[in-house]
């Protein structure tokens, strides 16, 4: 398929590369020049990339970035052809998604929200899980592209339900990790070996995919970004905004948001969200260490 891929960050670069490897005709664009994908053409603007594309796939930071790339100067909108599909793998506001979908529908184009989970390693290995909202026939048309980048897709309903579900998922990841980080900090302060605690977690019902993914990084004190703290913070805020719109109270997430606020003030926003641990360590006056650290 002819695909425009917009946004070559931690996730987008590998996703676009996997589309090329699967034999698709890919044109890429990134806001900061110089990011390339082997085998893909490079366009100077989002609009130029979208020219003649059957599918425009986005993976940019946030709601404002999606709006700029699609509807801003030199944006995708002017190039969209009737029958084209805009697939958005950024994690953004569900209510803004509905508005964006209505605007592209005026050009005869369709919107599929396709946020994903699996992080940097899932993007690299083509094993992402897509959490999708949109009409079934549009999702069907995207199946070869989903297959090139991921291992599973879950259709959660019409447009925006993918984003709504993704926020509910990241809410849980943030709370699960915070529980792990608080457990590690308390145990370390009380003289328990962190590696031993992780082994125990893995052997009991406390285990989780989040801990399984994050523990090796944390025990080696490797806080380089797989999923940057600033983006998880953005998702926490999006979940709180959506909760407010829907009159839902999320007291656990409100507290965790304050931790992210303080971790950002400490200058950790470009590290992985696992670096929220360093704030707990600072307060407790300890450092969590694995054998390899
Ligand atoms: P990233 O590495 O920070 O990349 C962000 C991308 O968005 C870059 O290409 C950046 O361009 C572009 N961008 C930012 N603001 C823009 C704007 N105003 N106009 C145009 N482009 C703009 O982020 P990422 O980790 O790839 O994440 C991308 C999206 O996927 C986010 O919504 C994130 O929440 C979601 N996500 C991430 C993960 C993960 O584990 N990393 C997992 C699931 C979902 P520049 O290069 O010019 O800065």
mmCIF file of C-alpha atoms and ligand atoms in Angstrom:
data_model
loop_
_atom_site.group_PDB
_atom_site.id
_atom_site.type_symbol
_atom_site.label_atom_id
_atom_site.label_comp_id
_atom_site.label_asym_id
_atom_site.label_seq_id
_atom_site.Cartn_x
_atom_site.Cartn_y
_atom_site.Cartn_z
ATOM 1 C CA UNK A 1 0.000 0.000 0.000
ATOM 2 C CA UNK A 2 1.041 3.640 -0.450
ATOM 3 C CA UNK A 3 1.574 4.943 3.082
ATOM 4 C CA UNK A 4 2.605 8.345 4.429
ATOM 5 C CA UNK A 5 4.185 7.882 7.869
ATOM 6 C CA UNK A 6 4.392 11.046 9.972
ATOM 7 C CA UNK A 7 6.456 11.190 13.165
ATOM 8 C CA UNK A 8 9.726 9.299 13.527
ATOM 9 C CA UNK A 9 10.209 9.284 17.295
ATOM 10 C CA UNK A 10 11.006 6.319 19.558
ATOM 11 C CA UNK A 11 7.984 4.417 18.206
ATOM 12 C CA UNK A 12 7.418 5.842 14.714
ATOM 13 C CA UNK A 13 10.911 5.196 13.367
ATOM 14 C CA UNK A 14 10.686 1.436 13.961
ATOM 15 C CA UNK A 15 7.030 1.255 12.854
ATOM 16 C CA UNK A 16 7.797 2.946 9.526
ATOM 17 C CA UNK A 17 10.813 0.709 9.054
ATOM 18 C CA UNK A 18 8.664 -2.408 9.591
ATOM 19 C CA UNK A 19 6.193 -1.144 6.965
ATOM 20 C CA UNK A 20 9.055 -0.802 4.458
ATOM 21 C CA UNK A 21 10.328 -4.305 5.312
ATOM 22 C CA UNK A 22 6.824 -5.687 4.639
ATOM 23 C CA UNK A 23 6.985 -4.253 1.096
ATOM 24 C CA UNK A 24 4.815 -1.144 1.439
ATOM 25 C CA UNK A 25 5.565 2.044 -0.456
ATOM 26 C CA UNK A 26 6.362 4.427 2.395
ATOM 27 C CA UNK A 27 6.986 8.186 2.422
ATOM 28 C CA UNK A 28 8.079 9.600 5.780
ATOM 29 C CA UNK A 29 8.018 13.058 7.321
ATOM 30 C CA UNK A 30 9.333 14.257 10.669
ATOM 31 C CA UNK A 31 9.129 17.755 12.168
ATOM 32 C CA UNK A 32 12.866 17.953 12.867
ATOM 33 C CA UNK A 33 14.706 17.140 9.671
ATOM 34 C CA UNK A 34 17.402 14.478 9.467
ATOM 35 C CA UNK A 35 15.458 11.443 10.725
ATOM 36 C CA UNK A 36 15.408 8.827 7.971
ATOM 37 C CA UNK A 37 14.044 5.342 7.404
ATOM 38 C CA UNK A 38 15.981 3.080 5.064
ATOM 39 C CA UNK A 39 13.956 2.289 1.936
ATOM 40 C CA UNK A 40 11.406 5.088 2.484
ATOM 41 C CA UNK A 41 11.086 8.339 0.551
ATOM 42 C CA UNK A 42 11.308 11.578 2.549
ATOM 43 C CA UNK A 43 8.821 14.443 2.147
ATOM 44 C CA UNK A 44 9.403 18.078 3.159
ATOM 45 C CA UNK A 45 5.935 18.600 4.697
ATOM 46 C CA UNK A 46 3.069 16.442 6.036
ATOM 47 C CA UNK A 47 0.954 17.604 3.071
ATOM 48 C CA UNK A 48 3.595 16.506 0.566
ATOM 49 C CA UNK A 49 3.941 13.118 2.270
ATOM 50 C CA UNK A 50 0.167 12.590 2.118
ATOM 51 C CA UNK A 51 -0.053 13.369 -1.610
ATOM 52 C CA UNK A 52 -1.441 10.238 -3.307
ATOM 53 C CA UNK A 53 -1.285 8.166 -0.105
ATOM 54 C CA UNK A 54 -3.955 5.533 0.531
ATOM 55 C CA UNK A 55 -3.174 5.680 4.231
ATOM 56 C CA UNK A 56 -1.695 8.473 6.361
ATOM 57 C CA UNK A 57 -0.294 6.990 9.563
ATOM 58 C CA UNK A 58 0.607 9.287 12.457
ATOM 59 C CA UNK A 59 2.751 8.733 15.511
ATOM 60 C CA UNK A 60 3.413 12.108 17.147
ATOM 61 C CA UNK A 61 3.485 13.283 20.758
ATOM 62 C CA UNK A 62 0.096 14.669 21.674
ATOM 63 C CA UNK A 63 -3.274 16.157 20.672
ATOM 64 C CA UNK A 64 -1.799 19.520 19.593
ATOM 65 C CA UNK A 65 0.828 17.800 17.445
ATOM 66 C CA UNK A 66 -1.842 15.726 15.653
ATOM 67 C CA UNK A 67 -3.917 18.850 15.038
ATOM 68 C CA UNK A 68 -0.920 20.727 13.604
ATOM 69 C CA UNK A 69 0.198 17.863 11.376
ATOM 70 C CA UNK A 70 -3.268 17.292 9.911
ATOM 71 C CA UNK A 71 -4.872 20.741 9.906
ATOM 72 C CA UNK A 72 -1.939 23.185 10.282
ATOM 73 C CA UNK A 73 0.136 24.955 7.655
ATOM 74 C CA UNK A 74 1.328 22.484 4.978
ATOM 75 C CA UNK A 75 -0.753 19.872 6.779
ATOM 76 C CA UNK A 76 -2.273 16.646 5.537
ATOM 77 C CA UNK A 77 -5.830 17.982 5.094
ATOM 78 C CA UNK A 78 -5.247 19.728 1.745
ATOM 79 C CA UNK A 79 -3.772 16.537 0.207
ATOM 80 C CA UNK A 80 -6.327 14.060 1.530
ATOM 81 C CA UNK A 81 -8.127 12.201 -1.229
ATOM 82 C CA UNK A 82 -11.616 10.737 -0.916
ATOM 83 C CA UNK A 83 -11.291 7.154 0.313
ATOM 84 C CA UNK A 84 -8.008 7.748 2.151
ATOM 85 C CA UNK A 85 -7.673 6.622 5.777
ATOM 86 C CA UNK A 86 -5.948 8.579 8.535
ATOM 87 C CA UNK A 87 -4.676 6.130 11.174
ATOM 88 C CA UNK A 88 -3.477 7.744 14.400
ATOM 89 C CA UNK A 89 -1.168 5.782 16.683
ATOM 90 C CA UNK A 90 -0.405 8.788 18.892
ATOM 91 C CA UNK A 91 -2.127 8.690 22.293
ATOM 92 C CA UNK A 92 -4.433 11.715 22.301
ATOM 93 C CA UNK A 93 -7.745 13.031 23.607
ATOM 94 C CA UNK A 94 -10.788 10.879 22.706
ATOM 95 C CA UNK A 95 -13.058 13.940 22.380
ATOM 96 C CA UNK A 96 -10.570 15.741 20.073
ATOM 97 C CA UNK A 97 -10.354 12.520 18.034
ATOM 98 C CA UNK A 98 -14.091 12.692 17.320
ATOM 99 C CA UNK A 99 -13.710 16.291 16.077
ATOM 100 C CA UNK A 100 -10.681 15.465 13.901
ATOM 101 C CA UNK A 101 -12.567 12.509 12.374
ATOM 102 C CA UNK A 102 -15.500 14.765 11.501
ATOM 103 C CA UNK A 103 -13.174 17.264 9.807
ATOM 104 C CA UNK A 104 -11.465 14.687 7.586
ATOM 105 C CA UNK A 105 -14.846 13.098 6.807
ATOM 106 C CA UNK A 106 -15.725 16.393 5.074
ATOM 107 C CA UNK A 107 -12.986 15.466 2.539
ATOM 108 C CA UNK A 108 -14.342 11.953 2.125
ATOM 109 C CA UNK A 109 -11.532 10.466 4.247
ATOM 110 C CA UNK A 110 -11.939 8.147 7.223
ATOM 111 C CA UNK A 111 -10.306 8.159 10.672
ATOM 112 C CA UNK A 112 -9.096 5.151 12.619
ATOM 113 C CA UNK A 113 -7.621 5.736 16.069
ATOM 114 C CA UNK A 114 -4.952 3.112 16.588
ATOM 115 C CA UNK A 115 -2.956 3.788 19.755
ATOM 116 C CA UNK A 116 -0.736 0.917 20.742
ATOM 117 C CA UNK A 117 1.027 -0.793 23.569
ATOM 118 C CA UNK A 118 4.309 -2.688 23.595
ATOM 119 C CA UNK A 119 6.742 0.216 23.963
ATOM 120 C CA UNK A 120 10.093 0.615 22.194
ATOM 121 C CA UNK A 121 10.856 -3.111 22.093
ATOM 122 C CA UNK A 122 7.393 -3.957 20.675
ATOM 123 C CA UNK A 123 7.832 -1.311 17.958
ATOM 124 C CA UNK A 124 11.301 -2.614 17.081
ATOM 125 C CA UNK A 125 10.222 -6.264 16.953
ATOM 126 C CA UNK A 126 6.886 -5.638 15.185
ATOM 127 C CA UNK A 127 4.976 -7.072 18.158
ATOM 128 C CA UNK A 128 2.824 -4.091 19.111
ATOM 129 C CA UNK A 129 -0.753 -4.572 20.262
ATOM 130 C CA UNK A 130 -3.077 -2.033 18.617
ATOM 131 C CA UNK A 131 -6.132 -0.705 20.474
ATOM 132 C CA UNK A 132 -8.410 0.461 17.715
ATOM 133 C CA UNK A 133 -11.517 2.591 17.139
ATOM 134 C CA UNK A 134 -13.234 3.008 13.779
ATOM 135 C CA UNK A 135 -15.495 1.416 11.224
ATOM 136 C CA UNK A 136 -14.895 -2.280 10.645
ATOM 137 C CA UNK A 137 -14.391 -1.944 6.886
ATOM 138 C CA UNK A 138 -11.665 0.679 7.398
ATOM 139 C CA UNK A 139 -9.884 -1.441 9.974
ATOM 140 C CA UNK A 140 -10.109 -4.384 7.584
ATOM 141 C CA UNK A 141 -8.338 -2.329 4.900
ATOM 142 C CA UNK A 142 -5.539 -1.506 7.355
ATOM 143 C CA UNK A 143 -4.956 -5.151 8.333
ATOM 144 C CA UNK A 144 -1.778 -5.660 6.204
ATOM 145 C CA UNK A 145 -0.260 -2.581 7.863
ATOM 146 C CA UNK A 146 -1.241 -3.670 11.368
ATOM 147 C CA UNK A 147 0.266 -7.084 10.607
ATOM 148 C CA UNK A 148 3.590 -5.496 9.591
ATOM 149 C CA UNK A 149 3.896 -3.535 12.842
ATOM 150 C CA UNK A 150 2.125 -5.607 15.435
ATOM 151 C CA UNK A 151 0.974 -9.004 16.639
ATOM 152 C CA UNK A 152 -2.643 -8.242 17.607
ATOM 153 C CA UNK A 153 -5.394 -5.722 17.129
ATOM 154 C CA UNK A 154 -8.359 -5.175 19.399
ATOM 155 C CA UNK A 155 -11.279 -3.209 17.957
ATOM 156 C CA UNK A 156 -12.891 -1.425 20.902
ATOM 157 C CA UNK A 157 -15.762 0.250 18.988
ATOM 158 C CA UNK A 158 -16.299 3.309 16.801
ATOM 159 C CA UNK A 159 -13.861 6.227 16.354
ATOM 160 C CA UNK A 160 -12.296 7.417 19.677
ATOM 161 C CA UNK A 161 -12.935 4.176 21.586
ATOM 162 C CA UNK A 162 -9.332 3.099 20.897
ATOM 163 C CA UNK A 163 -8.074 6.299 22.551
ATOM 164 C CA UNK A 164 -10.526 5.954 25.442
ATOM 165 C CA UNK A 165 -9.334 2.389 26.060
ATOM 166 C CA UNK A 166 -5.665 3.334 25.754
ATOM 167 C CA UNK A 167 -6.102 5.938 28.517
ATOM 168 C CA UNK A 168 -7.746 3.316 30.727
ATOM 169 C CA UNK A 169 -4.767 1.017 30.033
ATOM 170 C CA UNK A 170 -2.091 3.620 30.785
ATOM 171 C CA UNK A 171 -3.901 4.642 33.948
ATOM 172 C CA UNK A 172 -3.326 1.062 35.133
ATOM 173 C CA UNK A 173 0.303 0.932 33.982
ATOM 174 C CA UNK A 174 1.060 4.153 35.887
ATOM 175 C CA UNK A 175 -0.612 2.876 39.071
ATOM 176 C CA UNK A 176 0.923 -0.612 38.841
ATOM 177 C CA UNK A 177 4.412 0.816 38.339
ATOM 178 C CA UNK A 178 3.927 3.279 41.198
ATOM 179 C CA UNK A 179 2.923 0.379 43.446
ATOM 180 C CA UNK A 180 6.061 -1.526 42.397
ATOM 181 C CA UNK A 181 8.264 1.546 42.951
ATOM 182 C CA UNK A 182 6.780 2.228 46.402
ATOM 183 C CA UNK A 183 7.154 -1.462 47.349
ATOM 184 C CA UNK A 184 10.811 -1.464 46.233
ATOM 185 C CA UNK A 185 11.530 1.737 48.143
ATOM 186 C CA UNK A 186 9.926 0.576 51.387
ATOM 187 C CA UNK A 187 11.553 -2.868 51.190
ATOM 188 C CA UNK A 188 14.999 -1.355 50.525
ATOM 189 C CA UNK A 189 14.636 1.074 53.436
ATOM 190 C CA UNK A 190 13.694 -1.865 55.671
ATOM 191 C CA UNK A 191 16.833 -3.752 54.591
ATOM 192 C CA UNK A 192 15.320 -6.196 52.050
ATOM 193 C CA UNK A 193 17.305 -7.093 48.928
ATOM 194 C CA UNK A 194 15.558 -5.663 45.833
ATOM 195 C CA UNK A 195 16.560 -8.546 43.554
ATOM 196 C CA UNK A 196 15.096 -11.034 46.056
ATOM 197 C CA UNK A 197 11.884 -9.023 46.228
ATOM 198 C CA UNK A 198 11.586 -9.113 42.412
ATOM 199 C CA UNK A 199 12.129 -12.894 42.403
ATOM 200 C CA UNK A 200 9.359 -13.239 44.995
ATOM 201 C CA UNK A 201 7.013 -10.987 42.983
ATOM 202 C CA UNK A 202 7.608 -13.118 39.880
ATOM 203 C CA UNK A 203 6.675 -16.294 41.792
ATOM 204 C CA UNK A 204 3.430 -14.923 43.244
ATOM 205 C CA UNK A 205 0.129 -13.295 42.250
ATOM 206 C CA UNK A 206 1.799 -9.872 42.636
ATOM 207 C CA UNK A 207 3.556 -10.449 39.305
ATOM 208 C CA UNK A 208 2.539 -8.362 36.290
ATOM 209 C CA UNK A 209 3.593 -7.565 32.740
ATOM 210 C CA UNK A 210 4.570 -4.070 33.878
ATOM 211 C CA UNK A 211 6.952 -5.398 36.534
ATOM 212 C CA UNK A 212 8.285 -8.067 34.169
ATOM 213 C CA UNK A 213 9.160 -5.379 31.575
ATOM 214 C CA UNK A 214 10.451 -2.735 33.986
ATOM 215 C CA UNK A 215 12.279 -4.711 36.714
ATOM 216 C CA UNK A 216 15.427 -5.494 34.665
ATOM 217 C CA UNK A 217 15.830 -1.804 33.752
ATOM 218 C CA UNK A 218 15.176 -0.624 37.311
ATOM 219 C CA UNK A 219 17.567 -3.142 38.903
ATOM 220 C CA UNK A 220 20.317 -1.982 36.532
ATOM 221 C CA UNK A 221 19.336 1.648 37.215
ATOM 222 C CA UNK A 222 18.848 2.189 33.476
ATOM 223 C CA UNK A 223 16.331 5.024 33.227
ATOM 224 C CA UNK A 224 16.890 5.856 29.543
ATOM 225 C CA UNK A 225 13.505 6.384 27.908
ATOM 226 C CA UNK A 226 11.523 3.440 26.580
ATOM 227 C CA UNK A 227 8.399 5.442 27.351
ATOM 228 C CA UNK A 228 9.400 8.955 28.422
ATOM 229 C CA UNK A 229 8.022 10.264 31.709
ATOM 230 C CA UNK A 230 6.712 13.397 29.910
ATOM 231 C CA UNK A 231 4.506 11.203 27.676
ATOM 232 C CA UNK A 232 3.153 9.085 30.539
ATOM 233 C CA UNK A 233 2.456 12.363 32.371
ATOM 234 C CA UNK A 234 0.577 13.558 29.258
ATOM 235 C CA UNK A 235 -1.501 10.356 29.281
ATOM 236 C CA UNK A 236 -2.275 10.721 33.003
ATOM 237 C CA UNK A 237 -3.491 14.268 32.357
ATOM 238 C CA UNK A 238 -5.561 13.065 29.370
ATOM 239 C CA UNK A 239 -7.160 10.372 31.535
ATOM 240 C CA UNK A 240 -7.949 12.938 34.260
ATOM 241 C CA UNK A 241 -9.423 15.338 31.669
ATOM 242 C CA UNK A 242 -11.567 12.573 30.163
ATOM 243 C CA UNK A 243 -12.653 11.545 33.659
ATOM 244 C CA UNK A 244 -13.672 15.133 34.400
ATOM 245 C CA UNK A 245 -15.657 15.351 31.149
ATOM 246 C CA UNK A 246 -17.428 12.089 32.052
ATOM 247 C CA UNK A 247 -17.835 13.002 35.772
ATOM 248 C CA UNK A 248 -15.687 10.107 36.985
ATOM 249 C CA UNK A 249 -13.458 10.443 40.075
ATOM 250 C CA UNK A 250 -9.957 8.883 39.990
ATOM 251 C CA UNK A 251 -8.319 9.594 43.368
ATOM 252 C CA UNK A 252 -5.405 7.150 42.889
ATOM 253 C CA UNK A 253 -4.456 8.678 39.561
ATOM 254 C CA UNK A 254 -4.784 12.222 40.947
ATOM 255 C CA UNK A 255 -2.158 11.381 43.580
ATOM 256 C CA UNK A 256 0.156 9.723 41.060
ATOM 257 C CA UNK A 257 -0.162 12.814 38.848
ATOM 258 C CA UNK A 258 1.359 14.851 41.689
ATOM 259 C CA UNK A 259 4.326 12.452 41.798
ATOM 260 C CA UNK A 260 4.820 12.965 38.035
ATOM 261 C CA UNK A 261 4.589 16.733 38.518
ATOM 262 C CA UNK A 262 7.373 16.643 41.110
ATOM 263 C CA UNK A 263 9.469 14.181 39.092
ATOM 264 C CA UNK A 264 9.241 16.586 36.131
ATOM 265 C CA UNK A 265 10.241 19.521 38.346
ATOM 266 C CA UNK A 266 13.284 17.410 39.315
ATOM 267 C CA UNK A 267 14.269 17.384 35.617
ATOM 268 C CA UNK A 268 13.326 13.752 34.885
ATOM 269 C CA UNK A 269 10.817 14.369 32.098
ATOM 270 C CA UNK A 270 12.958 12.949 29.287
ATOM 271 C CA UNK A 271 13.937 9.844 31.269
ATOM 272 C CA UNK A 272 11.721 6.767 31.357
ATOM 273 C CA UNK A 273 8.636 7.001 33.577
ATOM 274 C CA UNK A 274 10.389 4.417 35.787
ATOM 275 C CA UNK A 275 12.472 7.388 36.984
ATOM 276 C CA UNK A 276 9.537 8.316 39.265
ATOM 277 C CA UNK A 277 11.307 5.782 41.535
ATOM 278 C CA UNK A 278 14.208 8.216 42.009
ATOM 279 C CA UNK A 279 11.864 10.715 43.658
ATOM 280 C CA UNK A 280 10.659 8.095 46.175
ATOM 281 C CA UNK A 281 14.293 7.153 46.814
ATOM 282 C CA UNK A 282 15.184 10.793 47.444
ATOM 283 C CA UNK A 283 12.379 11.158 49.962
ATOM 284 C CA UNK A 284 13.341 7.884 51.684
ATOM 285 C CA UNK A 285 17.103 8.482 51.585
ATOM 286 C CA UNK A 286 17.830 5.100 49.945
ATOM 287 C CA UNK A 287 18.792 3.722 46.542
ATOM 288 C CA UNK A 288 17.255 0.552 45.119
ATOM 289 C CA UNK A 289 19.953 -1.718 43.676
ATOM 290 C CA UNK A 290 20.000 -5.047 41.868
ATOM 291 C CA UNK A 291 23.029 -7.346 41.761
ATOM 292 C CA UNK A 292 24.105 -5.946 38.366
ATOM 293 C CA UNK A 293 23.932 -2.263 39.394
HETATM 294 P P1 LIG B 1 8.845 10.670 20.895
HETATM 295 O O1 LIG B 1 10.029 9.781 20.745
HETATM 296 O O2 LIG B 1 8.899 11.803 21.847
HETATM 297 O O3 LIG B 1 8.472 11.212 19.425
HETATM 298 C C1 LIG B 1 7.491 12.196 19.259
HETATM 299 C C2 LIG B 1 7.329 12.485 17.778
HETATM 300 O O4 LIG B 1 6.316 13.504 17.649
HETATM 301 C C3 LIG B 1 8.605 13.040 17.132
HETATM 302 O O5 LIG B 1 8.646 12.598 15.795
HETATM 303 C C4 LIG B 1 8.357 14.549 17.208
HETATM 304 O O6 LIG B 1 9.078 15.273 16.241
HETATM 305 C C5 LIG B 1 6.869 14.591 16.899
HETATM 306 N N1 LIG B 1 6.234 15.839 17.324
HETATM 307 C C6 LIG B 1 6.118 16.343 18.563
HETATM 308 N N2 LIG B 1 5.438 17.519 18.543
HETATM 309 C C7 LIG B 1 5.136 17.750 17.240
HETATM 310 C C8 LIG B 1 4.442 18.796 16.578
HETATM 311 N N3 LIG B 1 3.925 19.831 17.250
HETATM 312 N N4 LIG B 1 4.297 18.701 15.242
HETATM 313 C C9 LIG B 1 4.808 17.651 14.561
HETATM 314 N N5 LIG B 1 5.482 16.635 15.126
HETATM 315 C C10 LIG B 1 5.633 16.686 16.467
HETATM 316 O O7 LIG B 1 7.536 9.842 21.280
HETATM 317 P P2 LIG B 1 7.187 8.286 21.084
HETATM 318 O O8 LIG B 1 7.668 7.519 22.274
HETATM 319 O O9 LIG B 1 7.567 7.838 19.719
HETATM 320 O O10 LIG B 1 5.594 8.373 21.205
HETATM 321 C C11 LIG B 1 4.757 8.826 20.144
HETATM 322 C C12 LIG B 1 3.301 8.620 20.561
HETATM 323 O O11 LIG B 1 3.078 7.230 20.836
HETATM 324 C C13 LIG B 1 2.907 9.392 21.822
HETATM 325 O O12 LIG B 1 1.585 9.856 21.730
HETATM 326 C C14 LIG B 1 3.039 8.339 22.908
HETATM 327 O O13 LIG B 1 2.201 8.629 24.019
HETATM 328 C C15 LIG B 1 2.610 7.078 22.170
HETATM 329 N N6 LIG B 1 3.158 5.823 22.702
HETATM 330 C C16 LIG B 1 4.468 5.713 23.064
HETATM 331 C C17 LIG B 1 4.929 4.500 23.575
HETATM 332 C C18 LIG B 1 6.356 4.315 24.055
HETATM 333 O O14 LIG B 1 6.605 3.331 24.782
HETATM 334 N N7 LIG B 1 7.318 5.168 23.701
HETATM 335 C C19 LIG B 1 4.073 3.390 23.683
HETATM 336 C C20 LIG B 1 2.764 3.535 23.270
HETATM 337 C C21 LIG B 1 2.302 4.757 22.782
HETATM 338 P P3 LIG B 1 10.572 15.815 16.552
HETATM 339 O O15 LIG B 1 11.499 14.704 16.158
HETATM 340 O O16 LIG B 1 10.672 17.014 15.696
HETATM 341 O O17 LIG B 1 10.614 16.147 18.021
#
